[in-house]
Amino acid sequence: MGANTSQVSDLSDNENLQRLVGTESISENDPFWNQLISFTFISPTSSGDSKLLEEAVIPLAKILIENNPRTGNFGALVRVFLGRTKELKISTECQDQLFIWQAHNALFMIRCLLKVFIWQMGEEELHQQFTYQERAPGSCGGKEDLLEELLSNLVHLIVEVPLLDITYSILFEAVTTLLVFFSYQLFQKEILRDGKIYQHIMKGRCLSLTSRLVKTLLYNFIRQEKCPPPATHIFEPKAESGLLYGLASGVASGLWSVFTLGGAGSKAGLDQEHDPLPLSNQSLLLLLVLANLTDGPDWPNPYRQAITCFRNTQDTSSLSMEQPHAFQINFNSLYTALCEQQRSDQATLLLYTLLHQNANMRTYMLSRTDMDNLVLPILEILYHVEERNSHHVYMALIILLILTEDDAFNRSIHEVVLKNVSWYTERSLTDISLGSLLILVVIRTIQFNMTRTRDKYLHTNCLAALANMSAQFRCLHQYAAQRIISLFALLSKKHNKVLEQATQSLRGRQGDNTALPDYAQDLNVIEEVIRMMLEIINSCLCNSLHHNPNLVYALLYKRELFEQFRMHPSFQDIMQNLDTVIGFFSQRLEQAGSDLSVERVQEVIMKGAQALPTDRLKKFPELKFKYVEEDQPEDFFIPYVWSLVFNSGVGLHWSPQASHTLVNISHSSSVSRAAMFLS
């Protein structure tokens, strides 16, 4: 970092900062504040640079914590910021950077101090830091709740100040500061369900801005605005700007005259090129935090309500009074952004949230004729399962499960033909339907899970998605049909191995009432999976046999696999139809002669499929699975969201203490994740 590093390390010796944190009360009217917040810098955008900055801020913040009860200087700094923000909207309209520049700097300082405060003290003590009043002459501190005033002001700033190059930085700071306020969760071993910050955001003056805040954060995500070049952040004095401007620019050297963390040549500069959308990403993280706040004892989470009920701008019907936080947004723009951003966990989690909770958005997505734009990125996540964290894979899989609950989706995906799938590297796939590709990727996920993670619930959800699709399988690609049967072969082999182990174990356990060994329990799981695979194959044969000659071909080619299950009590009923199909087509192939070519076999199958009487196949209940959440989904989602903030928050460095606590919460919630079930 070169000079930047030494510059940050010198902050503790800075004269203005020493006065801020010192024992002297400073009136809000003192020219000192104008000097303090008149500096030029680019906010850190990488965790590494943020760590350097925080290490320099911590000693100063600790001194301020000790002296603030007597000086009230932190409250004075907050009020100075609030005073500057009154001019923000007008300043933006006039393209006047002075108040924007100073307000941004004040907020950045508040955010840096708050982050240390939250790490060092509880919420009650933090609230006290806002209540201490200045005791210097000229103080104009009131009796307002300064904490609520700041929170309300930040929300107003986000929803009212337009996004321009000159406002990008302060909007980013406002979103980031709200994230920092909620970061108490990172330092708690239990899910937070109440508190002053929680109350202010959920029930206080911020409540009336709920829908506007959610809408603004969504539009920040949709717009994907890149961070403007440094020149638009940095205040540049203009000759015609008058005395006030000149005064401000003249004192710019007082604090950090060229504080360029994240600028050219630094690691942050490289990070920013890699992730040039800090406001979009930070807004999405804040939206997910808000949407996953727990309900109060007698009031629902208004932000979740807003996400649940917003509608398309093209919907001309009046908004329902029963949905107090309803609003309208451009669904086409939101859909496009969701399709383009699925490489990140947070975008996938937003997609899941909208599909699961917003019926209007789900209906819109399912009506699109370009669903491949959405489904392909989800399949790519699952295809690269080895490189993704388990939560991201799980969310992608649940999205597919929700989509496959819709019969029209299950039909339409077989009508979309893909010419080339570049990321599928195991085999060249040309002219394959989206439906066949989905089957291939889900089967690959099952096989990966069998050999690596062995997560029963991942198996269940993968098979549930295939089961939902099975009645609408159409023109399955030859490779997809082969993989269905290959998966059954793998399960059969594993079943035989575990059966042999379980049998040997039971022989040696006569009179022993202790729990069965793991592999004996595994046998039950494997038989459940085999049963599910047989039901999926049977569903396809009963509903669309004549559309799937490749599956019949693969079934006949590996017919010996099914012999051992014909008389098995767990599979006997479902095997009747498979026996009927295998027997019918085997007979027709024998009648066609020996040494048949592949083409001739396929021809016989095609004609036989038309001739097989449907009444010869036993009818089974339709396979339909529906995703539902656990009763307390926050036990999974809140730790997951904060793991995303911890790992992906732009320009935020968190202490190892927060990391350990987050791991503890995630570990305790793993059962809830597994308990997301099908009914």
XYZ file of C-alpha atoms in Angstrom:
679
model
C 0.000 0.000 0.000
C 3.048 2.270 0.206
C 2.294 5.803 1.261
C -1.325 4.963 1.872
C -0.356 2.578 4.655
C 1.752 5.114 6.486
C -0.972 7.705 6.010
C -3.537 5.482 7.687
C -1.161 4.583 10.496
C -0.636 8.295 11.167
C -4.327 8.885 11.896
C -3.794 8.440 15.633
C -1.519 11.488 15.609
C -3.869 13.673 13.589
C -4.559 16.923 15.439
C -8.217 17.243 14.439
C -9.037 13.636 15.316
C -7.258 14.013 18.659
C -9.466 16.988 19.430
C -12.623 15.102 18.374
C -11.940 12.189 20.715
C -10.357 14.282 23.461
C -11.721 15.760 26.676
C -12.882 19.094 25.220
C -16.562 19.565 24.338
C -16.917 21.093 20.887
C -19.983 23.139 20.016
C -21.871 22.219 16.859
C -21.288 25.811 15.704
C -17.519 25.620 16.072
C -15.610 26.089 12.758
C -13.719 22.951 13.783
C -16.424 20.741 12.250
C -16.098 22.385 8.876
C -12.373 21.694 8.994
C -12.811 18.120 10.270
C -15.126 16.975 7.489
C -13.368 18.746 4.628
C -11.045 16.082 3.304
C -10.648 14.265 0.017
C -10.504 10.486 -0.198
C -11.874 7.385 -1.850
C -13.518 4.969 0.559
C -11.811 1.595 0.930
C -13.438 -1.060 -1.226
C -11.522 -4.150 -0.111
C -11.533 -5.942 3.198
C -7.741 -5.611 3.405
C -7.762 -1.827 3.114
C -10.716 -1.644 5.492
C -8.762 -3.671 8.027
C -5.879 -1.202 7.864
C -8.260 1.685 8.356
C -10.111 0.026 11.219
C -6.879 -0.815 13.015
C -6.041 2.877 12.911
C -9.535 3.933 14.025
C -9.882 1.508 16.971
C -7.524 3.361 19.375
C -9.236 6.664 18.580
C -12.704 5.139 19.009
C -11.764 3.683 22.394
C -10.616 7.106 23.596
C -13.877 8.625 22.366
C -15.895 5.949 24.192
C -14.145 6.999 27.403
C -14.531 10.759 26.889
C -17.855 11.028 25.063
C -20.029 10.842 28.210
C -18.456 14.149 29.271
C -18.017 15.847 25.889
C -20.940 14.617 23.781
C -18.698 15.032 20.726
C -20.022 11.929 18.995
C -23.566 13.269 19.214
C -22.305 16.621 17.941
C -20.720 14.891 14.925
C -24.028 13.145 14.215
C -25.921 16.436 14.420
C -23.392 18.084 12.110
C -24.081 15.306 9.595
C -27.833 15.712 9.993
C -27.456 19.435 9.401
C -25.538 18.875 6.174
C -28.083 16.367 4.826
C -30.866 18.983 4.923
C -29.276 20.534 1.853
C -28.564 17.303 0.012
C -31.551 17.134 -2.302
C -31.269 20.788 -3.317
C -27.501 20.445 -3.712
C -28.023 17.446 -5.991
C -30.511 19.306 -8.150
C -28.066 22.225 -8.447
C -25.074 19.926 -9.084
C -23.494 21.624 -6.069
C -20.984 19.210 -4.548
C -20.115 21.048 -1.333
C -22.791 19.723 0.999
C -22.729 16.287 -0.631
C -18.980 16.126 -0.125
C -19.057 17.237 3.505
C -22.086 15.118 4.417
C -20.407 12.071 2.907
C -17.232 12.658 4.891
C -19.162 13.127 8.136
C -21.137 9.945 7.530
C -18.000 7.997 6.692
C -16.482 9.040 10.027
C -19.691 8.128 11.875
C -19.751 4.722 10.186
C -16.111 3.989 11.084
C -16.724 4.915 14.727
C -20.045 3.047 14.896
C -18.446 -0.137 13.638
C -15.978 -0.093 16.540
C -18.682 0.936 19.039
C -20.863 -2.029 18.050
C -17.902 -4.353 18.441
C -17.018 -2.902 21.845
C -20.389 -2.373 23.555
C -23.964 -3.562 23.836
C -26.931 -1.867 22.224
C -28.024 -0.031 25.384
C -24.575 1.446 25.832
C -24.489 2.392 22.151
C -27.768 4.234 22.599
C -26.209 6.114 25.506
C -23.414 7.330 23.230
C -26.100 9.151 21.220
C -27.730 10.708 24.288
C -24.729 12.486 25.793
C -25.125 16.212 25.193
C -22.498 18.826 24.491
C -21.725 21.062 27.416
C -19.941 23.771 25.518
C -21.504 27.241 25.103
C -23.588 27.516 21.961
C -24.752 23.905 22.095
C -28.186 23.387 20.586
C -28.735 19.718 21.417
C -32.384 18.804 21.806
C -34.260 16.024 23.484
C -34.827 14.031 20.305
C -33.763 10.397 20.107
C -30.620 10.990 18.085
C -30.220 7.300 17.258
C -33.681 7.153 15.689
C -33.070 10.511 14.028
C -29.937 9.164 12.359
C -31.608 5.922 11.255
C -34.588 7.813 9.851
C -32.295 10.282 8.114
C -30.314 7.485 6.466
C -33.495 5.884 5.121
C -34.734 9.272 3.859
C -31.372 9.859 2.198
C -31.461 6.505 0.394
C -35.003 6.910 -0.923
C -34.983 10.643 -1.747
C -31.532 11.472 -3.111
C -31.272 10.480 -6.793
C -28.447 8.199 -7.890
C -25.925 10.291 -9.825
C -22.153 10.258 -10.115
C -21.879 12.969 -7.456
C -24.231 11.158 -5.038
C -22.996 7.597 -5.580
C -20.555 7.679 -2.652
C -22.936 9.109 -0.061
C -25.696 6.692 -1.078
C -23.222 3.842 -0.753
C -22.198 5.142 2.699
C -25.834 5.404 3.815
C -26.549 1.793 2.808
C -23.301 0.605 4.397
C -23.988 2.475 7.651
C -27.391 0.787 7.964
C -25.676 -2.570 7.447
C -23.221 -1.678 10.213
C -26.111 -0.794 12.544
C -27.561 -4.272 12.078
C -24.186 -5.980 12.534
C -24.886 -6.662 16.214
C -26.093 -10.034 14.917
C -22.519 -10.955 14.030
C -21.494 -10.764 17.678
C -24.423 -12.722 19.128
C -24.734 -16.463 19.629
C -28.514 -16.357 19.280
C -30.833 -14.867 16.662
C -31.652 -11.261 17.611
C -35.406 -10.729 17.867
C -35.622 -7.280 19.456
C -33.633 -4.196 20.415
C -33.688 -0.423 19.958
C -32.334 -0.469 16.406
C -34.770 -3.248 15.535
C -37.669 -1.289 17.046
C -36.768 1.949 15.260
C -36.507 0.240 11.870
C -39.576 -1.969 12.285
C -41.994 0.344 14.115
C -40.547 3.834 14.330
C -40.432 6.732 11.901
C -38.822 4.471 9.296
C -41.975 2.359 9.000
C -43.741 4.771 6.644
C -40.795 4.530 4.239
C -40.763 0.718 4.122
C -42.031 0.277 0.580
C -39.892 3.123 -0.778
C -36.767 1.706 0.841
C -37.366 -1.815 -0.508
C -38.153 -0.401 -3.954
C -35.027 1.786 -3.971
C -32.765 -1.084 -2.900
C -34.275 -3.288 -5.606
C -33.714 -0.589 -8.217
C -30.114 -0.175 -7.037
C -29.707 -3.893 -7.699
C -31.493 -3.645 -11.044
C -29.505 -0.663 -12.305
C -26.110 -2.284 -11.624
C -24.480 1.153 -11.708
C -20.710 1.016 -11.736
C -18.760 3.070 -9.254
C -17.949 6.383 -10.959
C -14.295 7.306 -11.529
C -12.438 8.901 -8.588
C -12.680 12.406 -10.036
C -16.431 12.429 -9.365
C -15.891 11.571 -5.694
C -13.240 14.154 -5.023
C -14.218 17.687 -4.238
C -12.587 20.118 -6.629
C -12.805 23.855 -5.823
C -14.215 26.083 -8.517
C -13.174 29.716 -8.961
C -16.789 30.866 -9.188
C -17.942 28.978 -6.138
C -17.481 31.855 -3.729
C -16.084 32.233 -0.246
C -17.710 29.188 1.337
C -16.361 26.868 -1.288
C -12.935 28.369 -1.044
C -12.996 28.092 2.708
C -13.871 24.439 2.539
C -11.271 23.632 -0.046
C -8.682 25.593 1.868
C -9.021 23.366 4.924
C -9.127 20.139 2.937
C -5.562 19.431 3.910
C -6.506 19.399 7.580
C -7.306 15.686 7.873
C -6.562 13.348 4.962
C -5.740 15.584 2.058
C -5.117 12.751 -0.376
C -6.619 9.743 1.317
C -6.842 7.383 -1.651
C -7.459 3.905 -0.316
C -8.908 1.998 -3.224
C -7.191 4.247 -5.737
C -4.791 3.451 -8.538
C -2.076 0.988 -7.712
C -3.677 -0.345 -4.538
C -5.169 -3.782 -4.050
C -8.548 -2.168 -3.644
C -8.232 -0.710 -7.103
C -7.850 -4.225 -8.454
C -10.755 -5.429 -6.339
C -12.933 -2.697 -7.677
C -12.188 -3.738 -11.244
C -13.167 -7.257 -10.290
C -16.354 -6.081 -8.514
C -17.257 -2.653 -9.881
C -20.805 -2.548 -8.488
C -20.421 -1.679 -4.787
C -23.762 0.139 -4.406
C -25.697 -2.613 -6.183
C -24.104 -5.353 -4.105
C -24.364 -3.491 -0.803
C -28.018 -2.600 -1.479
C -28.814 -6.252 -2.128
C -27.156 -7.302 1.136
C -29.125 -4.678 3.083
C -32.351 -5.797 1.396
C -31.709 -9.411 2.421
C -30.907 -8.362 5.989
C -34.147 -6.365 6.217
C -36.257 -9.097 4.602
C -34.982 -11.665 7.097
C -35.483 -9.695 10.294
C -37.680 -11.722 12.627
C -41.326 -10.788 13.165
C -42.151 -8.958 16.375
C -44.398 -10.459 19.075
C -47.424 -8.602 17.715
C -46.334 -7.198 14.350
C -44.978 -8.733 11.139
C -41.748 -7.712 9.446
C -42.872 -4.831 7.154
C -39.923 -5.307 4.799
C -40.843 -8.932 4.216
C -44.415 -7.788 3.655
C -43.221 -5.330 1.020
C -41.174 -8.011 -0.753
C -44.121 -10.385 -0.631
C -46.709 -8.128 -2.258
C -45.031 -5.755 -4.749
C -46.431 -5.861 -8.280
C -45.485 -5.166 -11.866
C -45.634 -1.570 -13.117
C -47.769 -2.903 -15.970
C -50.397 -4.084 -13.512
C -53.075 -1.364 -13.738
C -55.312 -2.634 -10.922
C -55.407 -0.521 -7.775
C -53.182 -1.441 -4.837
C -54.970 -3.298 -2.059
C -55.462 -1.529 1.263
C -54.891 -4.912 2.908
C -51.257 -4.722 1.793
C -49.956 -1.553 3.492
C -46.437 -1.750 2.038
C -47.333 -2.641 -1.540
C -45.626 -0.887 -4.449
C -44.965 -1.425 -8.132
C -41.699 -2.114 -9.906
C -40.659 -3.019 -13.437
C -40.721 -6.842 -13.484
C -38.917 -7.070 -16.819
C -35.938 -5.085 -15.491
C -35.874 -7.099 -12.266
C -36.069 -10.395 -14.170
C -33.201 -9.341 -16.449
C -31.003 -8.371 -13.475
C -31.756 -11.660 -11.725
C -30.780 -13.612 -14.855
C -27.515 -11.700 -15.219
C -26.364 -11.806 -11.576
C -26.792 -15.435 -10.525
C -23.059 -15.909 -10.064
C -23.396 -14.505 -6.530
C -24.982 -16.161 -3.499
C -26.946 -13.049 -2.655
C -28.569 -12.777 -6.102
C -29.558 -16.451 -5.922
C -30.987 -15.907 -2.440
C -33.003 -12.925 -3.729
C -34.342 -15.064 -6.582
C -35.339 -17.758 -4.103
C -37.015 -15.167 -1.855
C -39.062 -13.710 -4.705
C -40.062 -17.090 -6.130
C -41.071 -18.423 -2.746
C -42.724 -15.347 -1.224
C -44.002 -13.107 -4.036
C -46.789 -14.810 -5.999
C -46.907 -11.937 -8.523
C -43.224 -12.297 -9.385
C -43.426 -16.094 -9.493
C -46.350 -15.965 -11.922
C -44.494 -13.460 -14.085
C -41.303 -15.549 -14.202
C -43.187 -18.710 -15.097
C -44.956 -16.872 -17.921
C -41.711 -15.814 -19.589
C -40.863 -17.403 -22.915
C -37.142 -17.012 -22.245
C -36.917 -19.068 -19.043
C -33.633 -20.503 -20.306
C -32.006 -17.165 -19.394
C -32.908 -17.829 -15.771
C -32.596 -21.608 -15.601
C -29.192 -21.921 -17.291
C -27.323 -19.839 -14.648
C -28.975 -21.922 -11.909
C -27.910 -25.140 -13.636
C -24.385 -23.789 -13.978
C -24.265 -23.244 -10.189
C -25.217 -26.884 -9.639
C -22.836 -28.107 -12.326
C -19.920 -26.455 -10.519
C -21.025 -27.914 -7.192
C -17.412 -28.600 -6.183
C -16.605 -24.870 -6.335
C -19.750 -23.576 -4.615
C -20.602 -23.460 -0.938
C -23.335 -25.821 0.195
C -25.821 -23.007 0.917
C -25.547 -21.656 -2.643
C -26.070 -25.136 -4.080
C -29.028 -25.712 -1.790
C -30.706 -22.441 -2.789
C -30.183 -23.173 -6.493
C -31.715 -26.604 -6.060
C -34.728 -25.255 -4.150
C -35.292 -22.720 -6.941
C -35.481 -25.590 -9.434
C -37.833 -27.464 -7.139
C -40.171 -24.450 -6.895
C -40.112 -24.024 -10.678
C -40.904 -27.707 -11.278
C -44.058 -27.394 -9.179
C -45.555 -25.763 -12.286
C -46.701 -28.170 -15.029
C -46.464 -25.518 -17.750
C -42.800 -24.978 -16.846
C -42.175 -28.727 -16.999
C -43.640 -28.865 -20.509
C -42.007 -25.710 -21.849
C -38.435 -26.607 -20.882
C -38.540 -29.543 -23.300
C -39.481 -27.183 -26.115
C -36.376 -24.994 -25.678
C -33.500 -26.460 -27.712
C -29.942 -25.398 -26.850
C -27.344 -25.465 -29.594
C -24.355 -25.501 -27.283
C -23.731 -25.493 -23.525
C -20.184 -24.216 -23.132
C -19.839 -24.855 -19.384
C -20.895 -28.505 -19.625
C -17.440 -29.966 -20.260
C -17.924 -33.693 -19.617
C -19.437 -34.182 -23.021
C -20.250 -32.017 -26.012
C -23.967 -31.288 -25.927
C -25.568 -30.042 -29.116
C -29.260 -29.736 -29.862
C -30.280 -30.736 -26.349
C -33.482 -29.489 -24.751
C -33.352 -27.383 -21.596
C -35.372 -30.123 -19.880
C -32.834 -32.821 -20.734
C -29.998 -30.582 -19.570
C -31.809 -29.969 -16.280
C -32.136 -33.730 -15.787
C -28.426 -34.239 -16.522
C -27.312 -31.585 -14.046
C -29.619 -32.760 -11.259
C -28.483 -36.368 -11.713
C -24.869 -35.198 -11.636
C -25.616 -33.375 -8.364
C -27.092 -36.563 -6.890
C -24.019 -38.559 -7.887
C -21.701 -35.934 -6.420
C -23.703 -35.982 -3.203
C -23.533 -39.790 -3.022
C -19.756 -39.791 -3.195
C -18.967 -36.598 -1.221
C -21.448 -34.902 1.080
C -24.011 -37.714 1.542
C -26.740 -35.250 2.473
C -30.057 -37.122 2.583
C -32.065 -33.929 2.134
C -30.112 -32.892 -0.940
C -30.992 -36.281 -2.433
C -34.631 -35.817 -1.519
C -34.910 -32.402 -3.133
C -33.050 -33.447 -6.285
C -35.332 -36.440 -6.708
C -38.395 -34.320 -5.933
C -37.533 -31.968 -8.807
C -37.121 -34.934 -11.176
C -40.362 -36.442 -9.902
C -42.275 -33.210 -10.525
C -40.973 -33.183 -14.104
C -41.338 -36.894 -14.857
C -44.909 -36.903 -16.190
C -43.929 -34.198 -18.707
C -40.633 -35.711 -19.881
C -40.577 -35.158 -23.643
C -38.085 -36.325 -26.261
C -35.357 -36.973 -23.709
C -31.874 -36.629 -25.126
C -30.107 -39.961 -25.541
C -27.466 -38.973 -22.988
C -30.085 -37.851 -20.437
C -31.916 -41.178 -20.773
C -28.626 -43.046 -20.317
C -27.782 -41.055 -17.189
C -31.157 -41.844 -15.600
C -30.490 -45.553 -15.968
C -26.811 -45.140 -14.993
C -27.894 -43.491 -11.749
C -30.172 -46.420 -11.062
C -27.246 -48.767 -11.761
C -25.083 -46.861 -9.269
C -27.821 -47.056 -6.640
C -28.285 -50.762 -7.319
C -24.587 -51.419 -6.860
C -24.504 -49.423 -3.635
C -27.623 -51.210 -2.409
C -26.044 -54.629 -2.928
C -22.887 -53.590 -1.106
C -24.685 -52.136 1.896
C -27.154 -55.041 1.970
C -24.269 -57.469 2.259
C -22.703 -55.431 5.080
C -26.010 -55.073 6.905
C -26.740 -58.798 6.603
C -23.340 -59.719 8.042
C -23.845 -57.234 10.863
C -27.301 -58.509 11.777
C -26.061 -62.107 11.884
C -23.564 -61.127 14.533
C -26.022 -59.008 16.560
C -28.564 -61.609 17.731
C -30.025 -60.472 21.064
C -28.310 -57.075 20.824
C -30.861 -54.246 21.132
C -28.498 -51.343 20.540
C -28.939 -49.006 17.579
C -28.314 -50.347 14.098
C -24.930 -49.516 12.570
C -24.801 -46.609 10.132
C -24.652 -48.836 7.054
C -27.825 -50.654 8.091
C -29.564 -47.286 8.384
C -27.989 -46.365 5.058
C -29.792 -49.333 3.524
C -33.141 -47.757 4.386
C -32.075 -44.464 2.818
C -30.789 -46.151 -0.355
C -33.999 -48.154 -0.720
C -36.019 -44.924 -0.384
C -33.938 -43.372 -3.164
C -34.261 -46.480 -5.361
C -38.030 -46.454 -4.818
C -38.115 -42.792 -5.860
C -36.083 -43.491 -9.017
C -38.417 -46.343 -9.968
C -41.416 -44.057 -9.454
C -39.822 -41.386 -11.675
C -39.163 -43.898 -14.482
C -42.666 -45.341 -14.042
C -44.266 -41.881 -14.164
C -42.559 -41.170 -17.474
C -43.566 -44.533 -18.940
C -47.198 -44.159 -17.855
C -47.636 -40.562 -19.032
C -45.320 -40.037 -21.980
C -43.839 -43.340 -23.135
C -44.455 -42.582 -26.805
C -42.514 -39.306 -26.419
C -39.417 -40.971 -24.960
C -38.017 -43.774 -27.123
C -34.499 -43.061 -25.841
C -35.546 -43.886 -22.280
C -37.157 -47.150 -23.426
C -33.945 -47.976 -25.353
C -31.792 -47.324 -22.254
C -34.201 -49.351 -20.121
C -33.983 -52.348 -22.458
C -30.220 -52.079 -22.780
C -29.824 -52.378 -18.978
C -32.870 -54.562 -18.276
C -30.874 -56.960 -16.086
C -30.471 -54.185 -13.477
C -34.119 -54.475 -12.539
C -34.250 -58.245 -12.111
C -33.201 -58.238 -8.454
C -35.948 -55.770 -7.472
C -38.873 -57.606 -9.098
C -39.761 -59.615 -5.991
C -38.470 -57.110 -3.403
C -41.386 -56.193 -1.087
C -40.478 -52.481 -1.213
C -40.542 -52.347 -5.015
C -42.851 -55.164 -6.133
C -45.832 -52.947 -6.975
C -43.895 -50.332 -8.925
C -41.909 -53.018 -10.794
C -45.074 -54.373 -12.430
C -45.208 -51.567 -14.987
C -41.489 -51.753 -15.730
C -41.808 -55.521 -16.243
C -44.727 -54.934 -18.595
C -42.801 -52.384 -20.680
C -39.594 -54.422 -20.747
C -41.479 -57.601 -21.630
C -43.577 -55.917 -24.349
C -40.639 -54.322 -26.161
C -38.357 -57.336 -25.688
C -40.940 -59.476 -27.444
C -41.242 -57.055 -30.360
C -37.458 -56.919 -30.730
C -37.285 -60.742 -30.782
C -39.952 -60.786 -33.486
C -37.909 -58.259 -35.499
C -34.975 -60.665 -35.724
C -31.402 -60.821 -34.452
C -28.360 -58.594 -34.980
C -30.495 -55.485 -35.217
C -28.775 -52.159 -35.797
C -29.288 -49.291 -33.366
C -31.457 -47.525 -35.923
C -33.623 -50.636 -36.396
C -34.040 -51.065 -32.625
C -35.127 -47.439 -32.326
C -37.603 -47.933 -35.155
C -39.120 -50.971 -33.429
C -39.393 -49.008 -30.177
C -41.071 -46.058 -31.925
C -43.708 -48.278 -33.497
C -44.149 -50.315 -30.325
C -44.732 -47.197 -28.245
C -47.759 -46.398 -30.386
C -49.059 -49.963 -30.110
C -48.723 -50.531 -26.336
C -52.226 -50.337 -24.780
C -52.169 -47.772 -21.971
C -54.588 -49.839 -19.893
C -51.883 -52.478 -19.470
C -49.991 -50.137 -17.162
C -51.147 -49.798 -13.565
C -52.081 -46.258 -12.547
C -50.235 -44.683 -9.632
C -50.917 -41.349 -7.902
C -49.324 -38.400 -9.673
C -45.872 -37.530 -8.360
C -46.088 -34.030 -6.916
C -43.801 -32.482 -4.344
C -44.035 -28.990 -2.923
C -41.325 -27.069 -1.139
C -42.150 -25.620 2.270
C -39.987 -23.859 4.825
C -39.364 -24.948 8.377
C -41.508 -23.248 11.038
C -38.581 -21.012 12.041
C -36.722 -20.440 8.763
C -34.796 -17.549 10.332
C -32.622 -20.109 12.109
C -31.147 -20.908 8.710
C -31.574 -17.708 6.724
C -30.301 -15.092 9.194
C -26.907 -16.798 9.689
C -26.734 -17.383 5.927
C -27.437 -13.726 5.129
C -24.853 -12.542 7.638
C -22.290 -14.955 6.251
C -22.835 -13.157 2.911
C -22.397 -9.750 4.567
C -19.289 -11.030 6.332
C -17.742 -12.389 3.135
C -19.131 -10.052 0.472
C -19.782 -6.687 2.103
C -17.860 -4.091 0.088
C -15.182 -2.280 2.078
C -16.118 -3.986 5.353
C -13.681 -5.905 7.515
C -15.041 -7.931 10.423
C -13.126 -9.140 13.445
C -12.388 -12.857 13.904
C -14.738 -12.727 16.912
C -17.645 -12.063 14.549
C -16.472 -14.907 12.330
C -16.458 -17.426 15.180
C -19.889 -16.376 16.371
C -21.264 -16.639 12.852
C -19.885 -20.156 12.532
C -21.559 -21.076 15.828
C -24.925 -19.727 14.671
C -24.638 -21.462 11.289
C -23.731 -24.727 12.960
C -26.718 -24.557 15.282
C -29.018 -23.834 12.352
C -27.850 -26.689 10.157
C -30.701 -28.865 11.420
C -33.198 -26.221 10.307
C -31.636 -26.176 6.865
C -31.973 -29.922 6.636
C -35.539 -29.739 7.885
C -36.739 -27.793 4.856
C -39.015 -30.506 3.639
C -41.417 -31.656 0.972
C -45.059 -32.509 1.456
